[in-house]
Amino acid sequence: MAERARYLSDEWFALSLEAASGWPERPGVNCSANYEVTGAPDGRVRYHAVIRDGCLAQMASGKLPDADVSVVYRYADACAEISGGEHPDLAYMRGQMKLEGDYARWVYGLRPLLDSAEYDAFRSVLAERTEF
C-alpha cells in the first residue's frame, strides 16, 4: 500500500499536489481559497489552495492575503468528507462546510473540475492515503 500522510500536514499538502498532478488544463477554471479547519488535534489549522486553469497549482499551510473564497470546516466534518471520498457539494448542502467571499466562483466556476473524473480519482487517492 502507498504511504499515508497525516491530514493537514506538509506531507498531506504534498500528497494532494501529487494526486492532482495529472489534471488536464481547463482554461478559465480559476479559484484561490483559504481553508480553515477548526477543532483539529493541534487546534485551528489554516491552509490555502490555488486552482489555475483547472490545475492545482499551489497547496500549503497559511493564508493567502486576497483569496477569492474562504472555506470553513469543523475537523470531524472535513475528515468525514475526505475519508468517505465525498463530493464537497454534499458537505456544503449539509451545512458542514461554510463558504465566505466569492461564492459563485466556487459553486459555479469550479464546476468543470469538481464534476470531472479526474477530481473523483483525486478524492479516492486522498481517502485511501490520508491518516487521521
PDB file of N, CA and C in Angstrom, residues 3 6-7 17 19 35 37 39 48 51 59 65 82 89 94 99-101 106 112 114 128 131:
ATOM      1  N   GLU A   3       2.270   4.972   0.821  1.00  0.00           N
ATOM      2  CA  GLU A   3       2.482   5.664   2.087  1.00  0.00           C
ATOM      3  C   GLU A   3       1.329   6.619   2.383  1.00  0.00           C
ATOM      4  N   ARG A   6      -0.427  12.250   7.210  1.00  0.00           N
ATOM      5  CA  ARG A   6      -1.315  12.772   8.261  1.00  0.00           C
ATOM      6  C   ARG A   6      -2.047  14.001   7.734  1.00  0.00           C
ATOM      7  N   TYR A   7      -3.360  13.983   7.909  1.00  0.00           N
ATOM      8  CA  TYR A   7      -4.210  15.079   7.445  1.00  0.00           C
ATOM      9  C   TYR A   7      -3.707  16.420   7.972  1.00  0.00           C
ATOM     10  N   LEU A  17      -1.001  17.638  -3.922  1.00  0.00           N
ATOM     11  CA  LEU A  17      -0.402  18.142  -5.169  1.00  0.00           C
ATOM     12  C   LEU A  17      -0.033  16.986  -6.098  1.00  0.00           C
ATOM     13  N   ALA A  19      -1.405  13.942  -6.129  1.00  0.00           N
ATOM     14  CA  ALA A  19      -2.632  13.290  -6.594  1.00  0.00           C
ATOM     15  C   ALA A  19      -3.328  14.099  -7.684  1.00  0.00           C
ATOM     16  N   TYR A  35      -8.545  27.895   3.469  1.00  0.00           N
ATOM     17  CA  TYR A  35      -9.284  26.900   4.243  1.00  0.00           C
ATOM     18  C   TYR A  35      -8.977  27.099   5.716  1.00  0.00           C
ATOM     19  N   VAL A  37      -9.778  24.903   9.270  1.00  0.00           N
ATOM     20  CA  VAL A  37     -10.326  23.704   9.893  1.00  0.00           C
ATOM     21  C   VAL A  37     -10.253  23.917  11.396  1.00  0.00           C
ATOM     22  N   GLY A  39     -11.075  22.868  15.425  1.00  0.00           N
ATOM     23  CA  GLY A  39     -11.181  21.687  16.273  1.00  0.00           C
ATOM     24  C   GLY A  39     -10.230  20.559  15.905  1.00  0.00           C
ATOM     25  N   HIS A  48      -4.123  26.973   2.249  1.00  0.00           N
ATOM     26  CA  HIS A  48      -4.689  27.557   1.031  1.00  0.00           C
ATOM     27  C   HIS A  48      -4.442  26.647  -0.161  1.00  0.00           C
ATOM     28  N   ILE A  51      -6.235  27.056  -7.677  1.00  0.00           N
ATOM     29  CA  ILE A  51      -6.576  26.353  -8.919  1.00  0.00           C
ATOM     30  C   ILE A  51      -6.358  27.347 -10.045  1.00  0.00           C
ATOM     31  N   MET A  59      -0.738  24.395  -2.956  1.00  0.00           N
ATOM     32  CA  MET A  59      -1.454  23.980  -1.749  1.00  0.00           C
ATOM     33  C   MET A  59      -0.434  23.920  -0.635  1.00  0.00           C
ATOM     34  N   PRO A  65      -3.344  36.407   1.152  1.00  0.00           N
ATOM     35  CA  PRO A  65      -3.879  37.708   1.562  1.00  0.00           C
ATOM     36  C   PRO A  65      -5.153  38.112   0.822  1.00  0.00           C
ATOM     37  N   ILE A  82     -13.321  13.643   3.535  1.00  0.00           N
ATOM     38  CA  ILE A  82     -12.146  13.075   2.878  1.00  0.00           C
ATOM     39  C   ILE A  82     -12.143  11.551   2.986  1.00  0.00           C
ATOM     40  N   ASP A  89     -19.705  19.324  -2.592  1.00  0.00           N
ATOM     41  CA  ASP A  89     -21.072  19.855  -2.634  1.00  0.00           C
ATOM     42  C   ASP A  89     -21.939  19.249  -1.532  1.00  0.00           C
ATOM     43  N   ARG A  94     -25.140  20.042   3.321  1.00  0.00           N
ATOM     44  CA  ARG A  94     -25.462  19.589   4.678  1.00  0.00           C
ATOM     45  C   ARG A  94     -25.130  20.646   5.737  1.00  0.00           C
ATOM     46  N   LEU A  99     -18.961  28.709   3.196  1.00  0.00           N
ATOM     47  CA  LEU A  99     -18.233  29.485   2.188  1.00  0.00           C
ATOM     48  C   LEU A  99     -18.417  30.962   2.469  1.00  0.00           C
ATOM     49  N   GLU A 100     -17.327  31.710   2.365  1.00  0.00           N
ATOM     50  CA  GLU A 100     -17.366  33.159   2.503  1.00  0.00           C
ATOM     51  C   GLU A 100     -16.594  33.755   1.342  1.00  0.00           C
ATOM     52  N   GLY A 101     -17.034  34.895   0.842  1.00  0.00           N
ATOM     53  CA  GLY A 101     -16.348  35.531  -0.279  1.00  0.00           C
ATOM     54  C   GLY A 101     -17.075  35.270  -1.581  1.00  0.00           C
ATOM     55  N   TRP A 106     -16.683  29.593  -6.536  1.00  0.00           N
ATOM     56  CA  TRP A 106     -16.531  28.232  -6.015  1.00  0.00           C
ATOM     57  C   TRP A 106     -17.638  27.323  -6.552  1.00  0.00           C
ATOM     58  N   PRO A 112     -16.566  22.626 -13.762  1.00  0.00           N
ATOM     59  CA  PRO A 112     -15.916  21.711 -14.711  1.00  0.00           C
ATOM     60  C   PRO A 112     -14.854  20.817 -14.062  1.00  0.00           C
ATOM     61  N   LEU A 114     -14.743  20.109 -10.439  1.00  0.00           N
ATOM     62  CA  LEU A 114     -15.331  19.327  -9.352  1.00  0.00           C
ATOM     63  C   LEU A 114     -16.215  18.188  -9.842  1.00  0.00           C
ATOM     64  N   GLU A 128      -7.864   7.069   0.447  1.00  0.00           N
ATOM     65  CA  GLU A 128      -7.024   5.894   0.700  1.00  0.00           C
ATOM     66  C   GLU A 128      -5.734   6.231   1.435  1.00  0.00           C
ATOM     67  N   GLU A 131      -4.163   9.789   6.684  1.00  0.00           N
ATOM     68  CA  GLU A 131      -4.227   9.269   8.059  1.00  0.00           C
ATOM     69  C   GLU A 131      -4.815  10.352   8.958  1.00  0.00           C
TER      70      GLU A 131
END
